[in-house]
């Protein structure tokens, strides 16, 4: 179905780690949601006009509900964190291309998430589990022992953890976890902070692997019109033909070799 | 059953008749493709395209957008695919729709502008809007829009070769908007559009750097509306050519304010990003307002507040 803006209803919200919120939203957009896609959530406060693009953590199409897990980082997300069950919210979606799960067929896959890049890995792990013809290794990185979603991810594959302070799993980041555990794979799916994605791009190129990485940038429209959220690409982008792809519509997921990050 | 009152929402600017006065502000609506998923483009008075240059422009580094209180700043830097792709793809796309097409033209030199204007002469384009007011590119653009003699010069050169009526899009970043409006009119401009964005800046106190890679950006959104209404009013009282008003329009009430201030048409800009249905909701809201106040012809509203 086409992208649309609609009024949806918050079903429940809980705080699952310091500053990390887990919200289920009742919406028909769940029908269209693919792993790696995102929705725009609009704050009520009219001083914060722009939508907040937030990745889909889980989509339950049978029950028309979407789950987002986000970090409070400013006025918009602080407002969202105060929503209770029954609250009506404006959302637009589903946005972006999502992860190409067909690329996992017959392969061993790394699903790598760093910090607030972890949530989209849950829907991806679920989708790959349903697809069924690949092996999934999940590697997630946190700041400290305040883990989230790790137990749910473990239902779909072996989970390796890295923490910056070394309190759980490997000390350092997801790359340290790969090294320490001697992990190997054929294809990578990743979402996380830019330094992590740069390291993954380098790792994938050195090992001649495909890597699908989800990028982030300040957005306005979220639908490809404003050209605010571009990233440098190695080839001409199809929209403006100037090696600047739109993260919101051409992405957010790109094959690592396609982008200059 | 009460008969539905017949109303006329048509407006005519430089001989071009629009089914209603609601257009899209350049740069906020692409060439309509992206928003065609949300609204029926046939319902719009016109689609005003994203600025197009004679060659592709890559635009500025990111971050290109940031939020401000009741608005936003952008410094896209006029990323565009250039006139060749634009004609083949964007104009071809727009041909499917029963709406007017206004192409926003940008350039770094007078020759660049003339090149694009010439290339468009035989195309299915109803009007040209000349962007001499983008604050986010280093050469050209705003340099032509902040000095009356430069504006006069470029306007008259474009008018000499343009096959379509010419709208000059004015910058609010000037001391006296009427001086610029008069210069464009004296040089033969068929209409004016205003306002482009207001130059602004935001500093991220946590990262201790500029919120935009370009340092400055153009401010848009509801927060700038009073500035825009004031400038439209001043210009409308200084020149005889029609004005397309814009700047923070969120709904029909805002649009009507611009009409009353003297605009013959209005454009929806940043609010497309917040509510992709803003254009069509504004058209409906204007009709409702006309019925409520028994206004049969929208022209009765234009410049009605003196």
Coordinates of C-alpha atoms in Angstrom, one line a residue:
Chain A
X1 CA 0.0 0.0 0.0
X2 CA 1.0 3.6 -0.5
X3 CA 2.7 5.6 2.1
X4 CA 0.2 7.5 4.3
X5 CA -0.1 9.6 7.3
X6 CA -2.6 8.5 9.9
X7 CA -3.8 8.8 13.4
X8 CA -2.7 5.8 15.4
X9 CA -3.1 4.7 19.0
X10 CA -0.4 3.9 21.6
X11 CA -1.1 0.5 23.0
X12 CA 1.5 0.4 25.7
X13 CA 4.9 1.9 26.5
X14 CA 7.6 0.8 28.9
X15 CA 11.1 2.0 29.7
X16 CA 13.3 -0.9 29.1
X17 CA 16.7 0.6 29.9
X18 CA 17.8 4.1 31.0
X19 CA 16.5 6.5 28.3
X20 CA 15.3 3.6 26.1
X21 CA 11.6 3.4 25.5
X22 CA 9.6 0.5 24.0
X23 CA 6.2 1.6 22.5
X24 CA 3.6 -0.5 20.7
X25 CA 1.4 1.4 18.3
X26 CA -1.9 0.2 16.9
X27 CA -1.8 1.0 13.1
X28 CA -2.7 -0.5 9.8
X29 CA 0.8 0.5 8.6
X30 CA 2.0 -2.7 10.2
X31 CA 0.7 -4.5 7.1
X32 CA 3.3 -2.9 4.9
X33 CA 6.2 -2.8 7.3
X34 CA 9.5 -4.4 6.2
X35 CA 12.5 -4.9 8.4
X36 CA 14.8 -1.9 8.2
X37 CA 12.0 0.6 7.4
X38 CA 11.0 3.4 9.6
X39 CA 8.0 5.6 10.4
X40 CA 7.8 9.3 11.1
X41 CA 6.3 10.3 14.4
X42 CA 5.0 13.8 14.8
X43 CA 5.3 15.5 18.2
X44 CA 2.1 17.3 19.4
X45 CA 4.2 20.3 20.5
X46 CA 4.0 22.7 17.6
X47 CA 7.3 24.3 18.5
X48 CA 8.9 21.0 17.4
X49 CA 7.3 20.7 14.0
X50 CA 9.4 18.2 12.2
X51 CA 8.6 14.5 12.3
X52 CA 11.0 12.1 14.1
X53 CA 12.1 9.2 11.9
X54 CA 12.2 6.1 14.1
X55 CA 13.0 2.6 12.9
X56 CA 10.5 -0.2 13.2
X57 CA 11.5 -2.7 15.8
X58 CA 8.7 -5.2 15.2
X59 CA 5.7 -5.4 13.0
X60 CA 2.7 -7.6 14.0
X61 CA 0.6 -7.5 10.8
X62 CA -1.9 -10.0 12.2
X63 CA -2.8 -7.6 15.0
X64 CA -2.1 -4.3 13.1
X65 CA 0.5 -3.1 15.5
X66 CA 4.0 -1.7 15.2
X67 CA 6.7 -1.6 17.9
X68 CA 9.3 1.1 18.1
X69 CA 12.2 1.2 20.5
X70 CA 13.9 4.6 20.7
X71 CA 16.2 6.6 22.9
X72 CA 15.2 10.0 24.3
X73 CA 17.6 12.5 22.8
X74 CA 15.6 15.8 22.7
X75 CA 12.3 17.5 23.0
X76 CA 10.5 15.3 20.5
X77 CA 11.5 11.9 21.9
X78 CA 11.1 13.3 25.4
X79 CA 7.5 14.1 24.6
X80 CA 6.9 10.6 23.1
X81 CA 8.3 9.0 26.2
X82 CA 5.4 10.5 28.2
X83 CA 2.7 8.8 26.1
X84 CA 0.4 6.3 27.7
X85 CA -1.9 3.6 26.4
X86 CA -4.8 5.2 24.4
X87 CA -2.8 8.3 23.4
X88 CA -3.5 9.2 19.7
X89 CA -0.5 10.1 17.7
X90 CA 0.2 11.1 14.1
X91 CA 2.5 8.8 12.2
X92 CA 3.5 8.5 8.5
X93 CA 4.9 5.4 6.9
X94 CA 6.1 3.1 6.1
X95 CA 9.3 4.7 4.9
X96 CA 12.5 3.7 3.4
X97 CA 13.6 0.6 1.5
X98 CA 14.4 -1.8 4.3
X99 CA 16.9 -4.7 4.4
X100 CA 17.1 -7.0 1.3
X101 CA 16.3 -10.2 3.2
X102 CA 16.5 -12.3 0.0
X103 CA 20.3 -11.6 0.0
X104 CA 20.5 -13.9 3.1
X105 CA 19.3 -17.0 1.2
X106 CA 21.6 -20.0 1.8
X107 CA 24.1 -17.9 3.7
X108 CA 25.5 -17.2 7.1
X109 CA 24.5 -13.7 8.2
X110 CA 25.8 -11.3 10.7
X111 CA 23.1 -9.1 12.2
X112 CA 24.9 -6.2 13.8
X113 CA 23.3 -3.5 15.9
X114 CA 25.0 -0.8 17.9
X115 CA 23.1 1.1 20.6
X116 CA 19.8 2.5 19.2
X117 CA 20.7 0.7 16.0
X118 CA 19.7 -2.6 17.7
X119 CA 15.9 -2.3 17.5
X120 CA 15.5 -2.9 13.7
X121 CA 17.6 -6.0 14.1
X122 CA 14.7 -7.7 15.9
X123 CA 12.3 -7.5 13.0
X124 CA 15.1 -8.5 10.6
X125 CA 16.0 -11.5 12.8
X126 CA 12.3 -12.5 12.9
X127 CA 11.9 -12.2 9.1
X128 CA 15.1 -14.2 8.4
X129 CA 13.9 -16.8 10.8
X130 CA 10.6 -17.1 8.9
X131 CA 12.4 -17.2 5.6
X132 CA 14.3 -20.0 7.1
X133 CA 17.2 -20.7 4.7
X134 CA 20.0 -18.9 6.4
X135 CA 22.1 -19.0 9.6
X136 CA 21.9 -16.0 11.8
X137 CA 24.6 -14.7 14.1
X138 CA 23.6 -11.6 16.1
X139 CA 26.2 -9.2 17.4
X140 CA 25.0 -6.3 19.5
X141 CA 26.9 -3.5 21.1
X142 CA 25.9 -1.4 24.2
X143 CA 27.5 1.3 26.3
X144 CA 27.2 -0.7 29.5
X145 CA 25.4 -3.5 31.3
X146 CA 22.0 -1.8 30.6
X147 CA 21.1 -4.3 27.9
X148 CA 17.9 -4.3 25.9
X149 CA 16.2 -6.6 23.4
X150 CA 19.1 -9.1 23.8
X151 CA 16.9 -11.8 25.2
X152 CA 14.3 -11.4 22.5
X153 CA 17.0 -11.5 19.8
X154 CA 18.3 -14.8 21.2
X155 CA 15.1 -16.5 20.1
X156 CA 16.3 -16.1 16.5
X157 CA 20.0 -16.8 16.6
X158 CA 23.1 -16.9 18.8
X159 CA 23.7 -13.5 20.4
X160 CA 27.1 -12.0 21.0
X161 CA 27.4 -8.9 23.1
X162 CA 29.9 -6.2 23.3
X163 CA 29.9 -3.4 25.9
X164 CA 32.0 -0.2 25.8
X165 CA 32.9 -0.6 29.5
X166 CA 33.4 -4.3 29.2
X167 CA 30.8 -5.1 31.9
X168 CA 29.1 -7.7 29.6
X169 CA 30.5 -9.8 26.8
X170 CA 33.5 -8.4 24.8
X171 CA 35.0 -5.1 25.9
X172 CA 34.7 -2.6 23.1
X173 CA 32.3 -2.7 20.1
X174 CA 30.7 -5.2 17.8
X175 CA 34.0 -5.5 15.8
X176 CA 35.8 -6.6 19.0
X177 CA 33.1 -9.2 19.6
X178 CA 33.6 -10.7 16.1
X179 CA 37.4 -10.9 16.6
X180 CA 37.2 -12.3 20.1
X181 CA 34.8 -15.0 19.2
X182 CA 36.4 -15.8 15.8
X183 CA 33.0 -15.3 14.0
X184 CA 32.7 -15.5 10.2
X185 CA 29.8 -14.9 7.8
X186 CA 28.9 -14.4 4.2
X187 CA 26.8 -11.3 4.5
X188 CA 26.3 -8.5 7.0
X189 CA 23.2 -6.5 7.9
X190 CA 23.9 -3.6 10.2
X191 CA 22.5 -0.5 11.9
X192 CA 24.3 1.7 14.4
X193 CA 26.4 4.8 14.8
X194 CA 28.6 6.0 11.9
X195 CA 32.0 4.9 13.4
X196 CA 30.6 1.3 13.6
X197 CA 29.2 1.4 10.1
X198 CA 32.5 2.7 8.8
X199 CA 34.3 -0.1 10.5
X200 CA 31.9 -2.6 9.0
X201 CA 32.3 -1.2 5.6
X202 CA 36.1 -1.6 5.9
X203 CA 35.8 -5.1 7.3
X204 CA 33.4 -6.2 4.6
X205 CA 35.6 -4.8 1.8
X206 CA 38.7 -6.4 3.3
X207 CA 36.9 -9.8 3.4
X208 CA 35.0 -9.3 0.2
X209 CA 31.6 -9.6 1.8
X210 CA 28.3 -8.0 1.0
X211 CA 27.2 -5.6 3.8
X212 CA 23.9 -3.9 4.0
X213 CA 24.1 -0.9 6.3
X214 CA 21.3 1.3 7.5
X215 CA 22.3 5.0 7.6
X216 CA 21.0 8.0 9.5
X217 CA 20.9 11.7 8.8
X218 CA 18.8 14.7 9.8
X219 CA 15.6 14.5 7.9
X220 CA 12.7 16.9 7.2
X221 CA 10.1 15.3 4.9
X222 CA 11.1 11.7 5.1
X223 CA 9.6 11.0 1.6
X224 CA 12.3 12.1 -0.8
X225 CA 11.2 15.6 -1.6
X226 CA 13.3 18.0 0.5
X227 CA 16.8 16.5 -0.3
X228 CA 17.9 17.1 3.3
X229 CA 19.1 13.6 4.2
X230 CA 21.6 12.7 1.5
X231 CA 24.7 10.6 1.7
X232 CA 27.6 10.4 -0.8
X233 CA 27.4 7.5 -3.2
X234 CA 30.1 6.0 -5.3
X235 CA 27.8 5.9 -8.4
X236 CA 25.4 8.6 -9.7
X237 CA 22.2 8.6 -7.7
X238 CA 19.1 8.1 -9.9
X239 CA 17.3 11.2 -8.5
X240 CA 19.8 14.1 -8.9
X241 CA 22.6 12.2 -10.6
X242 CA 25.2 13.9 -8.4
X243 CA 26.3 11.0 -6.2
X244 CA 24.0 12.1 -3.4
X245 CA 21.4 9.5 -2.6
X246 CA 18.4 10.3 -0.4
X247 CA 18.7 8.2 2.8
X248 CA 14.9 8.4 3.4
X249 CA 13.8 6.9 0.1
X250 CA 16.8 5.4 -1.7
X251 CA 17.9 4.1 1.7
X252 CA 18.2 4.0 4.7
X253 CA 19.8 0.6 3.8
X254 CA 22.7 0.7 1.3
X255 CA 25.2 -1.9 0.2
X256 CA 28.3 -0.6 1.9
X257 CA 30.3 -0.3 -1.3
X258 CA 27.6 2.0 -2.8
X259 CA 28.2 4.7 -0.2
X260 CA 31.1 6.9 0.7
X261 CA 30.9 7.3 4.4
Chain B
X1 CA -32.0 20.6 0.5
X2 CA -30.1 23.8 0.4
X3 CA -28.4 24.4 -2.9
X4 CA -24.6 24.5 -2.7
X5 CA -23.4 28.0 -3.3
X6 CA -21.4 28.3 -6.5
X7 CA -18.0 29.9 -5.9
X8 CA -15.2 30.8 -8.2
X9 CA -11.7 30.1 -6.9
X10 CA -9.9 30.7 -10.2
X11 CA -7.2 33.3 -10.3
X12 CA -5.3 34.6 -13.3
X13 CA -1.7 35.7 -13.2
X14 CA 0.0 37.1 -16.3
X15 CA -2.7 35.5 -18.5
X16 CA -2.4 32.1 -16.9
X17 CA -5.5 30.9 -15.2
X18 CA -5.2 28.6 -12.2
X19 CA -8.1 26.6 -10.9
X20 CA -7.4 27.8 -7.4
X21 CA -4.7 29.9 -5.8
X22 CA -2.9 27.1 -4.0
X23 CA 0.5 26.2 -5.3
X24 CA 3.6 24.4 -3.9
X25 CA 6.6 26.4 -2.8
X26 CA 9.8 25.5 -4.8
X27 CA 12.0 23.0 -3.1
X28 CA 9.4 21.6 -0.8
X29 CA 7.6 19.4 -3.2
X30 CA 10.1 18.0 -5.7
X31 CA 8.3 17.9 -9.0
X32 CA 5.3 16.4 -7.4
X33 CA 6.3 12.7 -7.7
X34 CA 6.9 12.2 -4.0
X35 CA 3.7 13.9 -2.9
X36 CA 1.6 12.4 -5.6
X37 CA 1.4 9.4 -3.3
X38 CA -0.5 11.5 -0.8
X39 CA -2.4 14.1 -2.8
X40 CA -4.2 14.3 -6.1
X41 CA -1.9 16.7 -8.0
X42 CA -4.9 17.5 -10.3
X43 CA -6.4 19.4 -7.5
X44 CA -3.6 21.9 -7.1
X45 CA -3.5 25.4 -8.6
X46 CA 0.0 24.7 -9.7
X47 CA 3.1 22.6 -9.0
X48 CA 6.1 24.8 -8.6
X49 CA 9.1 22.6 -9.1
X50 CA 12.4 22.4 -7.2
X51 CA 15.0 24.8 -8.7
X52 CA 16.7 23.5 -11.8
X53 CA 20.0 24.7 -13.2
X54 CA 21.6 24.1 -16.6
X55 CA 23.8 21.4 -15.2
X56 CA 23.4 19.0 -12.2
X57 CA 24.3 20.6 -8.8
X58 CA 25.4 18.4 -5.9
X59 CA 24.2 20.8 -3.2
X60 CA 25.8 21.3 0.2
X61 CA 27.3 18.8 2.8
X62 CA 25.1 17.4 5.5
X63 CA 23.5 18.2 8.0
X64 CA 21.4 20.2 5.6
X65 CA 18.3 20.6 7.8
X66 CA 17.6 21.4 11.4
X67 CA 14.6 22.2 13.5
X68 CA 14.0 25.7 15.0
X69 CA 11.2 26.9 17.2
X70 CA 8.0 26.6 15.1
X71 CA 10.0 26.2 11.9
X72 CA 13.2 24.9 10.4
X73 CA 16.4 25.9 8.7
X74 CA 17.6 24.3 5.5
X75 CA 20.8 24.6 3.5
X76 CA 20.2 22.1 0.8
X77 CA 22.2 24.2 -1.7
X78 CA 19.8 23.5 -4.7
X79 CA 20.8 19.9 -5.4
X80 CA 19.2 19.2 -8.7
X81 CA 19.7 16.9 -11.7
X82 CA 20.1 19.7 -14.3
X83 CA 17.8 20.7 -17.1
X84 CA 18.3 17.6 -19.4
X85 CA 17.1 15.1 -16.9
X86 CA 14.5 17.5 -15.6
X87 CA 12.9 17.9 -19.0
X88 CA 12.9 14.2 -19.8
X89 CA 11.7 13.0 -16.5
X90 CA 10.1 15.7 -14.3
X91 CA 8.2 17.6 -17.0
X92 CA 7.2 14.4 -18.7
X93 CA 5.8 13.2 -15.3
X94 CA 3.9 16.5 -14.8
X95 CA 2.2 16.3 -18.3
X96 CA -0.1 13.6 -16.9
X97 CA -1.8 16.1 -14.6
X98 CA -4.3 18.8 -15.1
X99 CA -2.5 21.4 -13.1
X100 CA -0.3 24.3 -14.1
X101 CA 3.5 23.9 -14.1
X102 CA 5.8 26.6 -12.9
X103 CA 9.5 25.8 -13.2
X104 CA 11.9 27.4 -10.7
X105 CA 15.1 28.3 -12.4
X106 CA 18.4 28.8 -10.7
X107 CA 22.0 29.6 -11.8
X108 CA 25.4 30.9 -10.7
X109 CA 25.7 33.4 -13.5
X110 CA 23.3 35.4 -15.7
X111 CA 24.3 33.0 -18.6
X112 CA 23.3 30.0 -16.5
X113 CA 19.8 31.4 -16.0
X114 CA 19.4 32.3 -19.6
X115 CA 20.5 28.8 -20.7
X116 CA 17.8 27.2 -18.6
X117 CA 15.1 29.7 -19.7
X118 CA 16.0 29.1 -23.3
X119 CA 15.9 25.3 -22.9
X120 CA 12.4 25.6 -21.5
X121 CA 11.1 27.7 -24.2
X122 CA 9.4 24.9 -26.2
X123 CA 8.4 22.8 -23.2
X124 CA 5.1 22.3 -21.5
X125 CA 5.7 24.9 -18.9
X126 CA 3.2 27.6 -17.9
X127 CA 5.4 30.0 -16.1
X128 CA 9.0 30.5 -14.9
X129 CA 9.9 31.4 -11.4
X130 CA 13.4 32.9 -11.2
X131 CA 15.2 32.0 -8.0
X132 CA 17.3 35.1 -7.2
X133 CA 16.9 34.5 -3.5
X134 CA 18.3 31.2 -2.4
X135 CA 20.5 32.1 0.6
X136 CA 22.4 28.8 0.6
X137 CA 24.6 28.9 -2.5
X138 CA 27.8 30.8 -2.7
X139 CA 27.6 32.2 -6.2
X140 CA 24.6 33.6 -8.0
X141 CA 21.1 33.1 -6.6
X142 CA 20.8 35.7 -3.8
X143 CA 23.5 37.9 -5.2
X144 CA 21.0 38.9 -7.9
X145 CA 18.2 39.4 -5.4
X146 CA 19.7 41.8 -2.9
X147 CA 20.6 44.7 -5.1
X148 CA 18.0 46.5 -7.0
X149 CA 20.2 47.2 -10.1
X150 CA 21.4 43.5 -10.3
X151 CA 17.8 42.4 -10.0
X152 CA 16.7 44.8 -12.7
X153 CA 19.5 43.6 -15.0
X154 CA 18.9 39.9 -14.7
X155 CA 15.1 40.3 -14.9
X156 CA 15.3 42.3 -18.1
X157 CA 17.7 39.9 -19.7
X158 CA 15.5 36.9 -18.9
X159 CA 12.4 38.8 -20.1
X160 CA 14.0 39.3 -23.4
X161 CA 14.3 35.6 -24.2
X162 CA 11.6 34.0 -22.0
X163 CA 8.7 32.4 -23.9
X164 CA 6.6 32.0 -20.7
X165 CA 5.6 34.7 -18.2
X166 CA 8.3 35.4 -15.6
X167 CA 7.9 35.4 -11.8
X168 CA 10.8 36.8 -9.9
X169 CA 11.1 35.2 -6.5
X170 CA 12.2 37.8 -4.0
X171 CA 14.4 37.4 -0.9
X172 CA 13.2 38.8 2.5
X173 CA 16.9 39.4 3.4
X174 CA 16.8 43.0 2.2
X175 CA 16.3 46.3 3.9
X176 CA 13.4 47.4 1.7
X177 CA 11.3 44.8 -0.1
X178 CA 9.4 47.5 -2.1
X179 CA 12.6 48.6 -3.7
X180 CA 13.3 45.1 -5.0
X181 CA 9.6 44.6 -6.0
X182 CA 9.7 47.9 -8.0
X183 CA 13.0 47.0 -9.7
X184 CA 11.6 43.7 -10.9
X185 CA 8.4 45.3 -12.1
X186 CA 10.3 48.0 -13.9
X187 CA 12.4 45.4 -15.7
X188 CA 9.3 43.7 -17.0
X189 CA 8.6 40.9 -14.5
X190 CA 5.1 39.5 -14.9
X191 CA 4.7 38.6 -11.3
X192 CA 6.5 38.3 -8.0
X193 CA 6.7 35.5 -5.5
X194 CA 7.7 36.0 -1.9
X195 CA 9.2 35.3 0.5
X196 CA 12.1 33.0 0.1
X197 CA 13.6 31.8 3.3
X198 CA 15.0 34.1 5.9
X199 CA 18.7 33.6 6.6
X200 CA 19.3 32.1 10.0
X201 CA 21.7 30.2 12.2
X202 CA 21.5 27.5 14.9
X203 CA 24.3 26.4 17.1
X204 CA 24.3 23.0 18.8
X205 CA 25.5 23.7 22.3
X206 CA 26.3 20.1 23.1
X207 CA 28.5 19.5 20.1
X208 CA 29.6 23.2 20.2
X209 CA 29.3 23.6 16.5
X210 CA 26.8 24.8 13.9
X211 CA 23.7 22.7 13.4
X212 CA 24.1 23.0 9.7
X213 CA 27.3 22.1 7.8
X214 CA 26.7 25.3 5.8
X215 CA 26.7 27.3 9.1
X216 CA 23.7 29.4 7.9
X217 CA 20.5 28.3 6.4
X218 CA 17.1 29.5 5.3
X219 CA 14.4 29.7 7.8
X220 CA 10.9 28.6 7.0
X221 CA 7.8 27.3 8.7
X222 CA 5.0 28.9 10.7
X223 CA 7.4 31.0 12.7
X224 CA 8.2 33.3 9.7
X225 CA 4.6 33.9 8.6
X226 CA 4.1 37.4 10.1
X227 CA 7.3 38.6 8.3
X228 CA 6.0 37.2 5.0
X229 CA 2.5 38.7 5.4
X230 CA 4.1 42.1 6.1
X231 CA 6.3 41.9 3.0
X232 CA 3.5 40.8 0.7
X233 CA 1.4 43.7 2.0
X234 CA 4.2 46.2 1.4
X235 CA 5.0 44.9 -2.1
X236 CA 1.4 44.7 -3.1
X237 CA 1.0 48.3 -2.3
X238 CA 4.2 49.3 -4.2
X239 CA 3.7 47.4 -7.5
X240 CA 0.8 46.6 -9.9
X241 CA 2.0 43.1 -10.9
X242 CA 0.5 40.1 -9.1
X243 CA 2.2 38.5 -6.1
X244 CA 2.3 34.8 -5.1
X245 CA 2.6 34.9 -1.3
X246 CA 4.3 32.3 0.8
X247 CA 6.1 31.9 4.1
X248 CA 4.8 29.6 6.9
X249 CA 1.3 28.8 5.5
X250 CA -0.1 25.9 7.4
X251 CA -3.8 26.0 6.5
X252 CA -6.6 28.0 4.8
X253 CA -6.7 30.7 7.5
X254 CA -3.0 31.5 6.8
X255 CA -3.6 31.4 3.0
X256 CA -6.5 33.8 3.3
X257 CA -4.4 36.1 5.3
X258 CA -1.9 36.3 2.4
X259 CA -4.8 36.9 -0.1
X260 CA -6.2 39.7 2.1
X261 CA -2.7 41.2 2.3
X262 CA -2.6 41.4 -1.5
X263 CA -1.4 38.1 -2.8
X264 CA -3.2 36.7 -5.9
X265 CA -2.1 33.2 -5.0
X266 CA -0.2 31.3 -2.3
X267 CA 2.3 28.5 -2.0
X268 CA 2.6 25.9 0.7
X269 CA 6.2 25.2 1.6
X270 CA 7.7 23.6 4.8
X271 CA 4.3 22.5 6.0
X272 CA 4.3 19.8 3.2
X273 CA 6.9 18.1 5.3
X274 CA 4.8 18.1 8.4
X275 CA 1.5 17.3 6.8
X276 CA 1.7 16.0 3.2
X277 CA -2.0 16.8 2.8
X278 CA -1.6 20.6 3.6
X279 CA -2.2 21.7 0.0
X280 CA -5.5 20.0 -0.6
X281 CA -6.7 20.8 2.9
X282 CA -6.0 24.4 2.3
X283 CA -7.9 24.4 -1.0
X284 CA -10.9 22.9 0.8
X285 CA -10.6 25.3 3.7
X286 CA -10.6 28.3 1.4
X287 CA -13.8 27.1 -0.2
X288 CA -15.4 26.6 3.2
X289 CA -14.4 30.1 4.2
X290 CA -15.9 31.5 1.0
X291 CA -19.2 29.7 1.6
X292 CA -19.3 30.8 5.2
X293 CA -18.8 34.5 4.3
X294 CA -20.8 34.4 1.1
X295 CA -17.8 35.3 -1.1
X296 CA -18.7 34.3 -4.7
X297 CA -15.4 35.1 -6.3
X298 CA -12.0 34.7 -4.6
X299 CA -10.8 37.9 -6.3
X300 CA -13.0 39.7 -3.8
X301 CA -10.5 38.7 -1.1
X302 CA -7.3 39.7 -2.9
X303 CA -5.9 42.8 -1.3
X304 CA -9.1 43.5 0.5
X305 CA -7.4 44.7 3.6
X306 CA -5.8 48.0 2.8

